[in-house]
mmCIF file of C-alpha atoms (C1' of nucleotides) in Angstrom:
data_model
loop_
_atom_site.group_PDB
_atom_site.id
_atom_site.type_symbol
_atom_site.label_atom_id
_atom_site.label_comp_id
_atom_site.label_asym_id
_atom_site.label_seq_id
_atom_site.Cartn_x
_atom_site.Cartn_y
_atom_site.Cartn_z
ATOM 1 C CA MET A 1 7.162 23.148 22.922
ATOM 2 C CA THR A 2 10.760 21.926 23.229
ATOM 3 C CA THR A 3 11.982 19.488 20.622
ATOM 4 C CA THR A 4 13.115 16.300 22.290
ATOM 5 C CA ALA A 5 15.520 13.800 20.804
ATOM 6 C CA ARG A 6 12.578 11.441 20.435
ATOM 7 C CA ASP A 7 10.714 13.995 18.319
ATOM 8 C CA ARG A 8 13.788 14.574 16.168
ATOM 9 C CA LEU A 9 13.968 10.825 15.620
ATOM 10 C CA LEU A 10 10.296 10.546 14.631
ATOM 11 C CA ASP A 11 10.578 13.516 12.257
ATOM 12 C CA ALA A 12 13.678 12.024 10.653
ATOM 13 C CA ALA A 13 11.958 8.652 10.214
ATOM 14 C CA VAL A 14 8.893 10.287 8.620
ATOM 15 C CA GLU A 15 11.091 12.048 6.056
ATOM 16 C CA ALA A 16 13.074 8.900 5.299
ATOM 17 C CA PHE A 17 10.043 6.585 5.047
ATOM 18 C CA ALA A 18 8.175 9.109 2.880
ATOM 19 C CA GLU A 19 11.147 9.437 0.526
ATOM 20 C CA HIS A 20 12.375 5.832 0.224
ATOM 21 C CA GLY A 21 9.557 3.737 1.668
ATOM 22 C CA PHE A 22 9.834 1.649 4.826
ATOM 23 C CA GLY A 23 11.740 -1.178 3.137
ATOM 24 C CA GLY A 24 14.077 1.187 1.336
ATOM 25 C CA THR A 25 15.014 3.128 4.466
ATOM 26 C CA THR A 26 18.022 2.132 6.565
ATOM 27 C CA THR A 27 18.207 2.807 10.280
ATOM 28 C CA ARG A 28 21.513 4.533 9.522
ATOM 29 C CA ASP A 29 19.728 6.986 7.224
ATOM 30 C CA ILE A 30 17.218 7.811 9.972
ATOM 31 C CA ALA A 31 20.015 8.260 12.504
ATOM 32 C CA ALA A 32 21.965 10.571 10.197
ATOM 33 C CA ARG A 33 18.893 12.746 9.495
ATOM 34 C CA ALA A 34 18.319 13.053 13.263
ATOM 35 C CA HIS A 35 22.026 13.816 13.848
ATOM 36 C CA MET A 36 22.470 10.696 15.968
ATOM 37 C CA SER A 37 24.575 7.580 15.932
ATOM 38 C CA PRO A 38 23.043 4.401 14.418
ATOM 39 C CA ALA A 39 22.711 2.964 17.933
ATOM 40 C CA ALA A 40 20.648 5.900 19.221
ATOM 41 C CA VAL A 41 17.726 4.806 17.031
ATOM 42 C CA TYR A 42 17.216 1.811 19.298
ATOM 43 C CA VAL A 43 16.977 3.799 22.546
ATOM 44 C CA HIS A 44 13.312 4.649 22.045
ATOM 45 C CA HIS A 45 12.180 1.876 19.698
ATOM 46 C CA ALA A 46 13.149 -1.794 19.782
ATOM 47 C CA THR A 47 12.849 -2.311 16.015
ATOM 48 C CA LYS A 48 12.456 -0.338 12.799
ATOM 49 C CA GLU A 49 8.885 -1.612 12.542
ATOM 50 C CA GLU A 50 8.022 -0.238 16.013
ATOM 51 C CA LEU A 51 9.260 3.143 14.865
ATOM 52 C CA LEU A 52 6.945 2.931 11.848
ATOM 53 C CA PHE A 53 4.052 1.894 14.091
ATOM 54 C CA ALA A 54 4.591 4.888 16.389
ATOM 55 C CA ILE A 55 4.427 7.200 13.357
ATOM 56 C CA SER A 56 1.463 5.384 11.813
ATOM 57 C CA LEU A 57 -0.547 5.339 15.063
ATOM 58 C CA ARG A 58 -0.016 9.035 15.770
ATOM 59 C CA GLY A 59 -0.813 9.927 12.167
ATOM 60 C CA HIS A 60 -4.003 7.877 11.996
ATOM 61 C CA GLU A 61 -5.190 9.193 15.373
ATOM 62 C CA HIS A 62 -4.555 12.746 14.279
ATOM 63 C CA ALA A 63 -6.302 12.268 10.926
ATOM 64 C CA LEU A 64 -9.292 10.625 12.624
ATOM 65 C CA GLU A 65 -9.536 13.527 15.064
ATOM 66 C CA VAL A 66 -9.493 16.009 12.191
ATOM 67 C CA LEU A 67 -12.349 14.122 10.531
ATOM 68 C CA ALA A 68 -14.386 13.795 13.735
ATOM 69 C CA ASN A 69 -13.993 17.464 14.591
ATOM 70 C CA ALA A 70 -15.091 18.491 11.099
ATOM 71 C CA ALA A 71 -18.144 16.228 11.298
ATOM 72 C CA SER A 72 -19.217 17.821 14.582
ATOM 73 C CA THR A 73 -19.312 21.395 13.260
ATOM 74 C CA SER A 74 -22.809 21.085 11.783
ATOM 75 C CA ASP A 75 -26.025 19.032 11.833
ATOM 76 C CA SER A 76 -26.428 19.344 8.073
ATOM 77 C CA PRO A 77 -25.033 16.288 6.236
ATOM 78 C CA VAL A 78 -24.009 18.419 3.273
ATOM 79 C CA GLU A 79 -22.107 20.825 5.497
ATOM 80 C CA GLN A 80 -20.568 17.939 7.435
ATOM 81 C CA ILE A 81 -19.247 16.388 4.226
ATOM 82 C CA ALA A 82 -17.913 19.717 2.985
ATOM 83 C CA ALA A 83 -16.160 20.284 6.315
ATOM 84 C CA MET A 84 -14.732 16.748 6.460
ATOM 85 C CA VAL A 85 -13.351 16.804 2.914
ATOM 86 C CA GLN A 86 -11.996 20.307 3.355
ATOM 87 C CA ALA A 87 -10.223 19.478 6.626
ATOM 88 C CA PHE A 88 -9.060 16.031 5.533
ATOM 89 C CA SER A 89 -7.545 17.317 2.280
ATOM 90 C CA GLU A 90 -5.918 20.250 4.018
ATOM 91 C CA TRP A 91 -4.436 17.968 6.691
ATOM 92 C CA HIS A 92 -3.018 15.606 4.074
ATOM 93 C CA ALA A 93 -1.487 18.531 2.197
ATOM 94 C CA ARG A 94 -0.020 20.191 5.282
ATOM 95 C CA ASN A 95 1.302 16.837 6.506
ATOM 96 C CA SER A 96 1.992 15.216 3.162
ATOM 97 C CA ARG A 97 5.056 13.248 4.367
ATOM 98 C CA ILE A 98 3.245 11.878 7.390
ATOM 99 C CA GLY A 99 0.257 11.246 5.148
ATOM 100 C CA ARG A 100 2.357 9.276 2.697
ATOM 101 C CA VAL A 101 3.709 7.044 5.438
ATOM 102 C CA VAL A 102 0.243 6.674 6.979
ATOM 103 C CA GLN A 103 -1.423 5.766 3.692
ATOM 104 C CA TYR A 104 1.267 3.747 1.898
ATOM 105 C CA GLU A 105 3.121 1.796 4.596
ATOM 106 C CA PHE A 106 0.156 -0.018 6.138
ATOM 107 C CA GLY A 107 1.414 -3.292 4.646
ATOM 108 C CA ALA A 108 4.816 -2.953 6.319
ATOM 109 C CA LEU A 109 3.287 -3.144 9.814
ATOM 110 C CA SER A 110 3.226 -6.357 11.855
ATOM 111 C CA ALA A 111 -0.058 -8.275 11.942
ATOM 112 C CA GLU A 112 -0.836 -7.021 15.461
ATOM 113 C CA HIS A 113 -0.112 -3.389 14.629
ATOM 114 C CA ARG A 114 -2.005 -3.685 11.352
ATOM 115 C CA ALA A 115 -5.140 -4.745 13.237
ATOM 116 C CA ILE A 116 -4.974 -1.665 15.471
ATOM 117 C CA ILE A 117 -4.535 0.669 12.505
ATOM 118 C CA ALA A 118 -7.251 -1.093 10.493
ATOM 119 C CA ASP A 119 -9.725 -0.265 13.257
ATOM 120 C CA LEU A 120 -8.852 3.437 13.090
ATOM 121 C CA ARG A 121 -9.319 3.341 9.321
ATOM 122 C CA ARG A 122 -12.739 1.744 9.702
ATOM 123 C CA ARG A 123 -13.767 4.543 12.042
ATOM 124 C CA MET A 124 -12.676 7.137 9.476
ATOM 125 C CA GLU A 125 -14.773 5.533 6.753
ATOM 126 C CA HIS A 126 -17.750 5.331 9.124
ATOM 127 C CA HIS A 127 -17.675 9.078 9.739
ATOM 128 C CA LEU A 128 -18.158 9.626 6.030
ATOM 129 C CA GLN A 129 -20.671 6.814 5.615
ATOM 130 C CA ASP A 130 -22.798 8.180 8.468
ATOM 131 C CA ALA A 131 -23.027 11.594 6.819
ATOM 132 C CA LEU A 132 -23.873 10.000 3.461
ATOM 133 C CA VAL A 133 -26.673 7.902 4.960
ATOM 134 C CA ALA A 134 -28.066 10.907 6.864
ATOM 135 C CA GLY A 135 -28.018 12.969 3.673
ATOM 136 C CA VAL A 136 -29.866 10.286 1.739
ATOM 137 C CA ASP A 137 -32.475 10.003 4.511
ATOM 138 C CA GLU A 138 -33.035 13.758 4.437
ATOM 139 C CA GLY A 139 -33.283 13.675 0.663
ATOM 140 C CA VAL A 140 -30.430 16.144 0.176
ATOM 141 C CA LEU A 141 -27.929 13.604 -1.218
ATOM 142 C CA GLU A 142 -28.203 10.952 -3.904
ATOM 143 C CA VAL A 143 -25.987 7.929 -3.165
ATOM 144 C CA THR A 144 -26.570 4.418 -4.466
ATOM 145 C CA ASP A 145 -23.404 2.739 -3.115
ATOM 146 C CA VAL A 146 -22.556 4.152 0.333
ATOM 147 C CA ARG A 147 -19.338 2.192 0.929
ATOM 148 C CA GLY A 148 -17.948 2.765 -2.552
ATOM 149 C CA THR A 149 -18.902 6.437 -2.569
ATOM 150 C CA ALA A 150 -17.391 7.036 0.886
ATOM 151 C CA ARG A 151 -14.117 5.596 -0.362
ATOM 152 C CA ALA A 152 -14.250 7.674 -3.535
ATOM 153 C CA VAL A 153 -14.773 10.867 -1.524
ATOM 154 C CA LEU A 154 -11.857 10.011 0.765
ATOM 155 C CA SER A 155 -9.718 9.258 -2.304
ATOM 156 C CA LEU A 156 -9.834 12.934 -3.235
ATOM 157 C CA SER A 157 -8.043 13.795 0.024
ATOM 158 C CA VAL A 158 -5.756 10.801 0.278
ATOM 159 C CA ASP A 159 -4.348 10.691 -3.247
ATOM 160 C CA LEU A 160 -2.836 14.143 -3.010
ATOM 161 C CA VAL A 161 -0.039 12.834 -0.780
ATOM 162 C CA ARG A 162 1.253 11.066 -3.900
ATOM 163 C CA TRP A 163 2.141 14.311 -5.678
ATOM 164 C CA PHE A 164 1.669 17.289 -3.317
ATOM 165 C CA GLU A 165 4.689 19.534 -2.801
ATOM 166 C CA PRO A 166 4.685 22.602 -0.554
ATOM 167 C CA GLY A 167 5.212 25.642 -2.760
ATOM 168 C CA GLY A 168 3.569 23.979 -5.759
ATOM 169 C CA ALA A 169 0.642 25.135 -7.893
ATOM 170 C CA HIS A 170 -1.881 24.791 -5.043
ATOM 171 C CA THR A 171 -1.773 25.682 -1.366
ATOM 172 C CA ALA A 172 -3.167 23.268 1.202
ATOM 173 C CA ALA A 173 -6.121 25.589 1.810
ATOM 174 C CA GLU A 174 -6.900 25.840 -1.910
ATOM 175 C CA LEU A 175 -6.960 22.066 -2.281
ATOM 176 C CA GLY A 176 -9.217 21.789 0.756
ATOM 177 C CA ARG A 177 -11.727 24.205 -0.734
ATOM 178 C CA LEU A 178 -11.543 22.678 -4.235
ATOM 179 C CA HIS A 179 -12.044 19.124 -2.995
ATOM 180 C CA ALA A 180 -14.872 20.087 -0.646
ATOM 181 C CA ASP A 181 -16.690 21.774 -3.526
ATOM 182 C CA LEU A 182 -16.159 18.803 -5.861
ATOM 183 C CA ALA A 183 -17.286 16.318 -3.198
ATOM 184 C CA VAL A 184 -20.549 18.130 -2.526
ATOM 185 C CA ARG A 185 -21.274 18.491 -6.245
ATOM 186 C CA MET A 186 -20.546 14.765 -6.665
ATOM 187 C CA LEU A 187 -23.305 13.856 -4.184
ATOM 188 C CA ARG A 188 -26.080 16.303 -5.071
ATOM 189 C CA PRO A 189 -29.301 14.816 -6.446
ATOM 190 C CA GLY A 190 -29.251 15.003 -10.245
ATOM 191 C CA PRO A 191 -31.599 16.986 -12.455
ATOM 192 C CA ALA A 192 -34.981 15.223 -12.472
ATOM 193 C CA MET B 1 0.721 -16.309 -26.277
ATOM 194 C CA THR B 2 3.557 -18.347 -24.764
ATOM 195 C CA THR B 3 4.934 -17.225 -21.428
ATOM 196 C CA THR B 4 8.628 -16.514 -21.718
ATOM 197 C CA ALA B 5 11.094 -16.506 -18.847
ATOM 198 C CA ARG B 6 11.307 -12.758 -19.243
ATOM 199 C CA ASP B 7 7.546 -12.425 -18.722
ATOM 200 C CA ARG B 8 7.692 -14.663 -15.658
ATOM 201 C CA LEU B 9 10.414 -12.431 -14.271
ATOM 202 C CA LEU B 10 8.430 -9.232 -14.876
ATOM 203 C CA ASP B 11 5.295 -10.738 -13.313
ATOM 204 C CA ALA B 12 7.275 -11.873 -10.280
ATOM 205 C CA ALA B 13 8.836 -8.429 -9.877
ATOM 206 C CA VAL B 14 5.426 -6.719 -10.108
ATOM 207 C CA GLU B 15 4.050 -8.911 -7.323
ATOM 208 C CA ALA B 16 7.113 -8.377 -5.133
ATOM 209 C CA PHE B 17 7.315 -4.599 -5.683
ATOM 210 C CA ALA B 18 3.551 -4.220 -5.077
ATOM 211 C CA GLU B 19 3.763 -6.197 -1.836
ATOM 212 C CA HIS B 20 6.984 -4.895 -0.279
ATOM 213 C CA GLY B 21 7.815 -1.777 -2.272
ATOM 214 C CA PHE B 22 10.890 -1.384 -4.475
ATOM 215 C CA GLY B 23 13.261 -0.791 -1.591
ATOM 216 C CA GLY B 24 11.830 -3.638 0.455
ATOM 217 C CA THR B 25 12.114 -6.187 -2.341
ATOM 218 C CA THR B 26 15.227 -8.336 -2.730
ATOM 219 C CA THR B 27 16.348 -9.717 -6.062
ATOM 220 C CA ARG B 28 16.312 -13.120 -4.355
ATOM 221 C CA ASP B 29 12.589 -12.718 -3.641
ATOM 222 C CA ILE B 30 11.912 -11.885 -7.282
ATOM 223 C CA ALA B 31 13.994 -14.847 -8.433
ATOM 224 C CA ALA B 32 12.207 -17.246 -6.081
ATOM 225 C CA ARG B 33 8.759 -16.062 -7.247
ATOM 226 C CA ALA B 34 9.826 -16.617 -10.858
ATOM 227 C CA HIS B 35 11.296 -20.044 -9.996
ATOM 228 C CA MET B 36 14.771 -18.957 -11.005
ATOM 229 C CA SER B 37 18.191 -18.672 -9.415
ATOM 230 C CA PRO B 38 19.247 -15.261 -8.050
ATOM 231 C CA ALA B 39 21.650 -14.878 -10.955
ATOM 232 C CA ALA B 40 18.940 -15.359 -13.595
ATOM 233 C CA VAL B 41 17.426 -11.998 -12.666
ATOM 234 C CA TYR B 42 20.445 -10.278 -14.226
ATOM 235 C CA VAL B 43 20.163 -11.987 -17.604
ATOM 236 C CA HIS B 44 17.533 -9.567 -18.888
ATOM 237 C CA HIS B 45 18.116 -6.519 -16.673
ATOM 238 C CA ALA B 46 21.425 -5.056 -15.524
ATOM 239 C CA THR B 47 20.073 -3.711 -12.217
ATOM 240 C CA LYS B 48 17.011 -3.919 -9.988
ATOM 241 C CA GLU B 49 16.144 -0.349 -10.982
ATOM 242 C CA GLU B 50 16.138 -1.258 -14.695
ATOM 243 C CA LEU B 51 13.687 -4.018 -13.913
ATOM 244 C CA LEU B 52 11.454 -1.460 -12.181
ATOM 245 C CA PHE B 53 11.766 0.904 -15.140
ATOM 246 C CA ALA B 54 10.713 -1.821 -17.591
ATOM 247 C CA ILE B 55 7.585 -2.454 -15.494
ATOM 248 C CA SER B 56 6.880 1.248 -14.976
ATOM 249 C CA LEU B 57 7.298 2.132 -18.666
ATOM 250 C CA ARG B 58 5.022 -0.678 -19.865
ATOM 251 C CA GLY B 59 2.446 0.171 -17.225
ATOM 252 C CA HIS B 60 2.378 3.896 -17.961
ATOM 253 C CA GLU B 61 2.218 3.272 -21.731
ATOM 254 C CA HIS B 62 -0.647 0.859 -21.267
ATOM 255 C CA ALA B 63 -2.544 3.215 -18.941
ATOM 256 C CA LEU B 64 -2.037 6.135 -21.348
ATOM 257 C CA GLU B 65 -3.350 4.011 -24.216
ATOM 258 C CA VAL B 66 -6.451 3.102 -22.202
ATOM 259 C CA LEU B 67 -7.093 6.786 -21.526
ATOM 260 C CA ALA B 68 -6.482 7.865 -25.138
ATOM 261 C CA ASN B 69 -8.757 5.147 -26.523
ATOM 262 C CA ALA B 70 -11.531 6.111 -24.126
ATOM 263 C CA ALA B 71 -11.210 9.787 -25.089
ATOM 264 C CA SER B 72 -11.573 8.932 -28.781
ATOM 265 C CA THR B 73 -14.916 7.128 -28.408
ATOM 266 C CA SER B 74 -16.989 10.296 -28.520
ATOM 267 C CA ASP B 75 -16.996 13.985 -29.475
ATOM 268 C CA SER B 76 -18.990 14.917 -26.385
ATOM 269 C CA PRO B 77 -16.753 16.105 -23.520
ATOM 270 C CA VAL B 78 -19.127 14.643 -20.930
ATOM 271 C CA GLU B 79 -19.101 11.250 -22.628
ATOM 272 C CA GLN B 80 -15.316 11.430 -23.064
ATOM 273 C CA ILE B 81 -14.843 12.035 -19.345
ATOM 274 C CA ALA B 82 -17.255 9.263 -18.415
ATOM 275 C CA ALA B 83 -15.440 6.863 -20.740
ATOM 276 C CA MET B 84 -11.974 7.894 -19.505
ATOM 277 C CA VAL B 85 -12.818 7.565 -15.812
ATOM 278 C CA GLN B 86 -14.667 4.305 -16.376
ATOM 279 C CA ALA B 87 -11.790 2.755 -18.348
ATOM 280 C CA PHE B 88 -9.031 4.186 -16.146
ATOM 281 C CA SER B 89 -10.644 2.948 -12.932
ATOM 282 C CA GLU B 90 -11.363 -0.455 -14.420
ATOM 283 C CA TRP B 91 -7.779 -0.767 -15.647
ATOM 284 C CA HIS B 92 -6.370 0.132 -12.241
ATOM 285 C CA ALA B 93 -8.649 -2.407 -10.563
ATOM 286 C CA ARG B 94 -7.925 -5.204 -13.042
ATOM 287 C CA ASN B 95 -4.188 -4.438 -12.864
ATOM 288 C CA SER B 96 -4.015 -3.258 -9.265
ATOM 289 C CA ARG B 97 -0.519 -4.682 -8.617
ATOM 290 C CA ILE B 98 0.921 -3.110 -11.736
ATOM 291 C CA GLY B 99 -1.005 0.048 -10.872
ATOM 292 C CA ARG B 100 0.508 0.151 -7.413
ATOM 293 C CA VAL B 101 4.035 -0.103 -8.785
ATOM 294 C CA VAL B 102 3.277 2.446 -11.513
ATOM 295 C CA GLN B 103 1.767 4.969 -9.108
ATOM 296 C CA TYR B 104 3.878 4.534 -5.965
ATOM 297 C CA GLU B 105 7.413 3.707 -7.142
ATOM 298 C CA PHE B 106 7.997 6.755 -9.350
ATOM 299 C CA GLY B 107 10.491 8.078 -6.804
ATOM 300 C CA ALA B 108 12.575 4.907 -6.923
ATOM 301 C CA LEU B 109 13.454 5.452 -10.602
ATOM 302 C CA SER B 110 16.738 7.010 -11.720
ATOM 303 C CA ALA B 111 16.652 10.674 -12.762
ATOM 304 C CA GLU B 112 16.801 9.735 -16.461
ATOM 305 C CA HIS B 113 14.013 7.183 -16.212
ATOM 306 C CA ARG B 114 11.936 9.500 -14.056
ATOM 307 C CA ALA B 115 12.016 12.146 -16.802
ATOM 308 C CA ILE B 116 10.672 9.679 -19.368
ATOM 309 C CA ILE B 117 7.860 8.561 -17.077
ATOM 310 C CA ALA B 118 7.022 12.140 -16.065
ATOM 311 C CA ASP B 119 6.350 12.933 -19.726
ATOM 312 C CA LEU B 120 3.873 10.052 -20.002
ATOM 313 C CA ARG B 121 2.135 11.284 -16.857
ATOM 314 C CA ARG B 122 1.847 14.789 -18.281
ATOM 315 C CA ARG B 123 0.188 13.363 -21.391
ATOM 316 C CA MET B 124 -2.347 11.507 -19.225
ATOM 317 C CA GLU B 125 -3.290 14.668 -17.366
ATOM 318 C CA HIS B 126 -3.603 16.556 -20.661
ATOM 319 C CA HIS B 127 -6.183 14.081 -21.979
ATOM 320 C CA LEU B 128 -8.380 14.921 -19.018
ATOM 321 C CA GLN B 129 -7.633 18.643 -19.105
ATOM 322 C CA ASP B 130 -8.535 18.814 -22.814
ATOM 323 C CA ALA B 131 -11.943 17.282 -22.185
ATOM 324 C CA LEU B 132 -12.551 19.623 -19.228
ATOM 325 C CA VAL B 133 -11.690 22.702 -21.280
ATOM 326 C CA ALA B 134 -13.856 21.532 -24.190
ATOM 327 C CA GLY B 135 -16.768 20.935 -21.802
ATOM 328 C CA VAL B 136 -16.430 24.402 -20.302
ATOM 329 C CA ASP B 137 -16.311 25.969 -23.780
ATOM 330 C CA GLU B 138 -19.479 24.123 -24.768
ATOM 331 C CA GLY B 139 -21.126 25.174 -21.515
ATOM 332 C CA VAL B 140 -21.837 21.603 -20.423
ATOM 333 C CA LEU B 141 -19.248 21.537 -17.595
ATOM 334 C CA GLU B 142 -18.480 23.946 -14.764
ATOM 335 C CA VAL B 143 -14.774 23.920 -13.850
ATOM 336 C CA THR B 144 -12.930 26.775 -12.182
ATOM 337 C CA ASP B 145 -9.529 25.076 -11.684
ATOM 338 C CA VAL B 146 -8.742 22.831 -14.672
ATOM 339 C CA ARG B 147 -5.422 21.438 -13.414
ATOM 340 C CA GLY B 148 -6.645 20.761 -9.901
ATOM 341 C CA THR B 149 -9.914 19.272 -11.062
ATOM 342 C CA ALA B 150 -8.181 17.010 -13.608
ATOM 343 C CA ARG B 151 -5.997 15.649 -10.825
ATOM 344 C CA ALA B 152 -8.991 15.172 -8.531
ATOM 345 C CA VAL B 153 -10.844 13.211 -11.214
ATOM 346 C CA LEU B 154 -7.805 11.003 -11.818
ATOM 347 C CA SER B 155 -7.476 10.480 -8.050
ATOM 348 C CA LEU B 156 -10.718 8.536 -8.074
ATOM 349 C CA SER B 157 -9.144 5.939 -10.387
ATOM 350 C CA VAL B 158 -5.632 5.960 -9.002
ATOM 351 C CA ASP B 159 -6.335 5.702 -5.286
ATOM 352 C CA LEU B 160 -8.140 2.401 -5.605
ATOM 353 C CA VAL B 161 -4.829 0.577 -6.116
ATOM 354 C CA ARG B 162 -4.152 1.339 -2.452
ATOM 355 C CA TRP B 163 -6.958 -0.926 -1.222
ATOM 356 C CA PHE B 164 -8.471 -2.870 -4.130
ATOM 357 C CA GLU B 165 -8.491 -6.655 -3.786
ATOM 358 C CA PRO B 166 -9.908 -8.997 -6.446
ATOM 359 C CA GLY B 167 -12.888 -10.790 -4.920
ATOM 360 C CA GLY B 168 -13.688 -7.867 -2.629
ATOM 361 C CA ALA B 169 -16.898 -5.880 -2.216
ATOM 362 C CA HIS B 170 -16.672 -4.358 -5.702
ATOM 363 C CA THR B 171 -15.751 -5.771 -9.096
ATOM 364 C CA ALA B 172 -13.500 -3.785 -11.423
ATOM 365 C CA ALA B 173 -16.472 -3.067 -13.698
ATOM 366 C CA GLU B 174 -18.618 -1.828 -10.799
ATOM 367 C CA LEU B 175 -15.910 0.594 -9.680
ATOM 368 C CA GLY B 176 -15.526 1.825 -13.253
ATOM 369 C CA ARG B 177 -19.238 2.593 -13.499
ATOM 370 C CA LEU B 178 -19.430 4.142 -10.001
ATOM 371 C CA HIS B 179 -16.441 6.419 -10.542
ATOM 372 C CA ALA B 180 -17.578 7.495 -14.016
ATOM 373 C CA ASP B 181 -20.954 8.473 -12.594
ATOM 374 C CA LEU B 182 -19.412 10.378 -9.676
ATOM 375 C CA ALA B 183 -16.959 12.190 -11.961
ATOM 376 C CA VAL B 184 -19.652 13.422 -14.321
ATOM 377 C CA ARG B 185 -21.844 14.563 -11.426
ATOM 378 C CA MET B 186 -18.817 16.369 -9.947
ATOM 379 C CA LEU B 187 -18.432 18.507 -13.093
ATOM 380 C CA ARG B 188 -22.026 19.314 -14.039
ATOM 381 C CA PRO B 189 -23.052 22.951 -13.833
ATOM 382 C CA GLY B 190 -24.767 23.601 -10.509
ATOM 383 C CA PRO B 191 -28.362 24.684 -9.975
ATOM 384 C CA ALA B 192 -28.668 28.328 -10.926
ATOM 385 C "C1'" DG C 1 20.136 -18.842 -20.545
ATOM 386 C "C1'" DT C 2 20.474 -21.532 -16.712
ATOM 387 C "C1'" DC C 3 22.910 -22.886 -12.761
ATOM 388 C "C1'" DT C 4 26.317 -22.933 -8.186
ATOM 389 C "C1'" DA C 5 29.401 -20.312 -5.706
ATOM 390 C "C1'" DT C 6 31.029 -16.223 -3.985
ATOM 391 C "C1'" DA C 7 32.754 -11.510 -3.716
ATOM 392 C "C1'" DA C 8 32.086 -6.953 -1.651
ATOM 393 C "C1'" DA C 9 29.229 -3.994 0.608
ATOM 394 C "C1'" DT C 10 25.407 -2.976 3.493
ATOM 395 C "C1'" DT C 11 22.003 -4.158 6.804
ATOM 396 C "C1'" DG C 12 19.323 -4.458 11.533
ATOM 397 C "C1'" DA C 13 20.546 -4.768 15.872
ATOM 398 C "C1'" DT C 14 23.706 -5.302 20.150
ATOM 399 C "C1'" DA C 15 27.743 -4.754 23.573
ATOM 400 C "C1'" DG C 16 29.853 -2.003 26.561
ATOM 401 C "C1'" DA C 17 32.328 2.452 27.734
ATOM 402 C "C1'" DC C 18 31.196 7.201 29.393
ATOM 403 C "C1'" DG D 1 20.922 8.548 26.643
ATOM 404 C "C1'" DT D 2 24.777 9.110 23.872
ATOM 405 C "C1'" DC D 3 28.677 7.310 21.720
ATOM 406 C "C1'" DT D 4 32.286 3.810 19.126
ATOM 407 C "C1'" DA D 5 32.894 -0.625 17.655
ATOM 408 C "C1'" DT D 6 31.203 -4.677 15.944
ATOM 409 C "C1'" DC D 7 28.533 -9.019 15.019
ATOM 410 C "C1'" DA D 8 25.836 -11.935 12.175
ATOM 411 C "C1'" DA D 9 22.981 -11.984 8.486
ATOM 412 C "C1'" DT D 10 21.592 -10.302 4.235
ATOM 413 C "C1'" DT D 11 22.140 -7.746 -0.008
ATOM 414 C "C1'" DT D 12 23.290 -6.557 -5.015
ATOM 415 C "C1'" DA D 13 25.756 -8.143 -8.412
ATOM 416 C "C1'" DT D 14 29.425 -11.036 -10.742
ATOM 417 C "C1'" DA D 15 32.425 -15.205 -12.199
ATOM 418 C "C1'" DG D 16 32.617 -19.149 -14.507
ATOM 419 C "C1'" DA D 17 30.883 -24.021 -15.455
ATOM 420 C "C1'" DC D 18 27.382 -26.410 -18.391
#
DNA sequence: GTCTATAAATTGATAGAC
DNA sequence: GTCTATCAATTTATAGAC
């Protein structure tokens, strides 16, 4: 688990993009954070946008994996949703800087890179939609708008990257549990 | 209701900041969108950051007003929450560009301006927290973590600025209704 | 209050030595 | 694969005419 110069560069770029946004970050700032010269940034990535894409791709792949793994832990739709929301919120809290770049800098990608990332995002939404549809079929969930509700559930996890700070009022695990509980309650059939 | 040059400038800056972020927006881009020369940007605002603050202050004040008005439409905590979430989501959808700047460019403000905006944000959260506490006291809501749950409820409204497009799958009114319904269901006491 | 012109600094990216 | 040095373009902001 040695830290390569490439890893140091990616970590530095994540911090800079999360703090100042892609457009507000200079390649000099990234280089300084990674303790490198401005020229060293271009050894591993041809442009600033390619550096963003590398971060965004890794982040989306990791987040998708977290969601897929959580979905596979049970056959019960309710338990799948609880596990997905719990894991997805906890991941976003534990990786809030990566999460901020992943979620907010989509528009800064090139058209080609945006298409690749958009596909990963679709697959994330489908994991949630599948569980919602299964729950409705089994009669254990009440959902009228599957697409809109899937997005709303994911919003609980995603929006925390906007304000989460390590060492704040909630730990990552606490937010995971809270959001999972709220999500399940949100989808239960109402009182007859 | 005449459109002044100042309004044109603010509208142009909102569009530019929402599309490219504060750091990624040039004053030339703002000027071009407002059909002005680069120098005209500095007639009404001394710096690019002051232009952002003017937008952010207006936006936060407007959003707070929407929330306060919704809270005052009923004495029932459940109805207050439904009205707040419905109005807050609808406002963010109808003003998604302003909402994006308001929610995502907080960190680009100066320390002084950030303190002013932070106070407005605290007041928004308190409107929700007050209704949650009242609902728990009356026994009509079940909330274990008031702060965390207030944030989660607001996340439903806020996160839509990340992806909402006018003319998309949902109208602003539909999202308002959907989110209000989900929020109330999220807070109901569970089956004994 | 609008413009043209421009200053002064910063930017993304490259050249070429080690 | 790292550095120093630098280019060419762009950036924020200002000066001064109308």
